[in-house]
Amino acid sequence: MTKIATRKEFEAVDAFGVGAPNEAFAQYFIGESFLKPATDLENGEFPLFNVAFEPGCRNNWHVHHASAGGGQILICTAGEGWYQEWGKPAVSMEAGSVVCIPANVKHWHGAKKDSWFSHLTFEPAGEDTSNEWLEPVTDDVYGQLA
């Protein structure tokens, strides 16, 4: 386990960099997150982002919809965090952890209470894709995680 308590420590180990405040999606997060493109977005063929979360930050429950293909892939690059699918126990993530999320699965992800966390995120190509943001992960649900 590699908990990272301070931003300074985190910036020293996150190979992709913290990036800019994730203002465009801030309404779907509890706490502050940061977004940094890891690929050339001008080309647009393979959008890959590094998302960094301050300790305690998590995104809302959400679904990546698709009629075929789609979904989301998370690759933890630094720190420690959580991934959870609706109705299932949360899964601990640390550098090197990979989570493949099928399309149409309700889930959330974010940092542990005492560690910065970052992951690369990629959404595989699909048909009729859309993202639906849902309710926040409550303090009760989040607070039960070790």
JSON list of C-alpha atoms in Angstrom, two decimals, residues 28 58-65 71-74 82-89 93 99-110 119 121-123 130-137:
[
{"chain": "A", "resi": 28, "resn": "TYR", "atom": "CA", "xyz": [-20.20, 15.52, -10.03]},
{"chain": "A", "resi": 58, "resn": "ARG", "atom": "CA", "xyz": [-14.87, 10.84, -5.05]},
{"chain": "A", "resi": 59, "resn": "ASN", "atom": "CA", "xyz": [-17.14, 11.14, -8.03]},
{"chain": "A", "resi": 60, "resn": "ASN", "atom": "CA", "xyz": [-20.88, 10.53, -8.05]},
{"chain": "A", "resi": 61, "resn": "TRP", "atom": "CA", "xyz": [-22.41, 7.24, -9.00]},
{"chain": "A", "resi": 62, "resn": "HIS", "atom": "CA", "xyz": [-22.52, 7.16, -12.79]},
{"chain": "A", "resi": 63, "resn": "VAL", "atom": "CA", "xyz": [-23.11, 4.91, -15.79]},
{"chain": "A", "resi": 64, "resn": "HIS", "atom": "CA", "xyz": [-21.30, 4.78, -19.14]},
{"chain": "A", "resi": 65, "resn": "HIS", "atom": "CA", "xyz": [-24.14, 3.70, -21.41]},
{"chain": "A", "resi": 71, "resn": "GLY", "atom": "CA", "xyz": [-17.61, 1.04, -20.81]},
{"chain": "A", "resi": 72, "resn": "GLN", "atom": "CA", "xyz": [-14.56, 2.41, -19.01]},
{"chain": "A", "resi": 73, "resn": "ILE", "atom": "CA", "xyz": [-11.06, 1.25, -18.05]},
{"chain": "A", "resi": 74, "resn": "LEU", "atom": "CA", "xyz": [-9.26, 2.63, -14.96]},
{"chain": "A", "resi": 82, "resn": "TRP", "atom": "CA", "xyz": [-11.68, 2.93, -4.26]},
{"chain": "A", "resi": 83, "resn": "TYR", "atom": "CA", "xyz": [-13.82, 1.56, -7.07]},
{"chain": "A", "resi": 84, "resn": "GLN", "atom": "CA", "xyz": [-17.32, 0.28, -6.39]},
{"chain": "A", "resi": 85, "resn": "GLU", "atom": "CA", "xyz": [-20.12, -1.16, -8.51]},
{"chain": "A", "resi": 86, "resn": "TRP", "atom": "CA", "xyz": [-23.71, -0.79, -7.36]},
{"chain": "A", "resi": 87, "resn": "GLY", "atom": "CA", "xyz": [-24.66, -3.64, -5.02]},
{"chain": "A", "resi": 88, "resn": "LYS", "atom": "CA", "xyz": [-21.08, -4.93, -4.65]},
{"chain": "A", "resi": 89, "resn": "PRO", "atom": "CA", "xyz": [-18.31, -4.31, -2.09]},
{"chain": "A", "resi": 93, "resn": "MET", "atom": "CA", "xyz": [-6.95, 0.35, -5.82]},
{"chain": "A", "resi": 99, "resn": "VAL", "atom": "CA", "xyz": [-10.45, -2.11, -13.40]},
{"chain": "A", "resi": 100, "resn": "CYS", "atom": "CA", "xyz": [-12.46, -2.90, -16.54]},
{"chain": "A", "resi": 101, "resn": "ILE", "atom": "CA", "xyz": [-16.01, -1.60, -16.24]},
{"chain": "A", "resi": 102, "resn": "PRO", "atom": "CA", "xyz": [-18.55, -2.95, -18.71]},
{"chain": "A", "resi": 103, "resn": "ALA", "atom": "CA", "xyz": [-21.02, -0.55, -20.29]},
{"chain": "A", "resi": 104, "resn": "ASN", "atom": "CA", "xyz": [-24.25, 0.10, -18.40]},
{"chain": "A", "resi": 105, "resn": "VAL", "atom": "CA", "xyz": [-22.78, -0.65, -14.93]},
{"chain": "A", "resi": 106, "resn": "LYS", "atom": "CA", "xyz": [-23.52, 1.87, -12.17]},
{"chain": "A", "resi": 107, "resn": "HIS", "atom": "CA", "xyz": [-20.29, 2.68, -10.28]},
{"chain": "A", "resi": 108, "resn": "TRP", "atom": "CA", "xyz": [-18.09, 5.32, -8.64]},
{"chain": "A", "resi": 109, "resn": "HIS", "atom": "CA", "xyz": [-14.38, 5.80, -7.96]},
{"chain": "A", "resi": 110, "resn": "GLY", "atom": "CA", "xyz": [-12.25, 8.10, -5.85]},
{"chain": "A", "resi": 119, "resn": "HIS", "atom": "CA", "xyz": [-5.91, 6.87, -12.43]},
{"chain": "A", "resi": 121, "resn": "THR", "atom": "CA", "xyz": [-9.27, 6.64, -17.64]},
{"chain": "A", "resi": 122, "resn": "PHE", "atom": "CA", "xyz": [-10.17, 5.40, -21.08]},
{"chain": "A", "resi": 123, "resn": "GLU", "atom": "CA", "xyz": [-13.59, 4.80, -22.57]},
{"chain": "A", "resi": 130, "resn": "SER", "atom": "CA", "xyz": [-23.44, 8.45, -23.29]},
{"chain": "A", "resi": 131, "resn": "ASN", "atom": "CA", "xyz": [-22.52, 9.17, -19.70]},
{"chain": "A", "resi": 132, "resn": "GLU", "atom": "CA", "xyz": [-25.21, 9.53, -17.03]},
{"chain": "A", "resi": 133, "resn": "TRP", "atom": "CA", "xyz": [-24.24, 11.23, -13.75]},
{"chain": "A", "resi": 134, "resn": "LEU", "atom": "CA", "xyz": [-26.32, 10.11, -10.79]},
{"chain": "A", "resi": 135, "resn": "GLU", "atom": "CA", "xyz": [-26.49, 10.75, -7.04]},
{"chain": "A", "resi": 136, "resn": "PRO", "atom": "CA", "xyz": [-23.44, 11.50, -4.87]},
{"chain": "A", "resi": 137, "resn": "VAL", "atom": "CA", "xyz": [-21.80, 8.71, -2.85]}
]
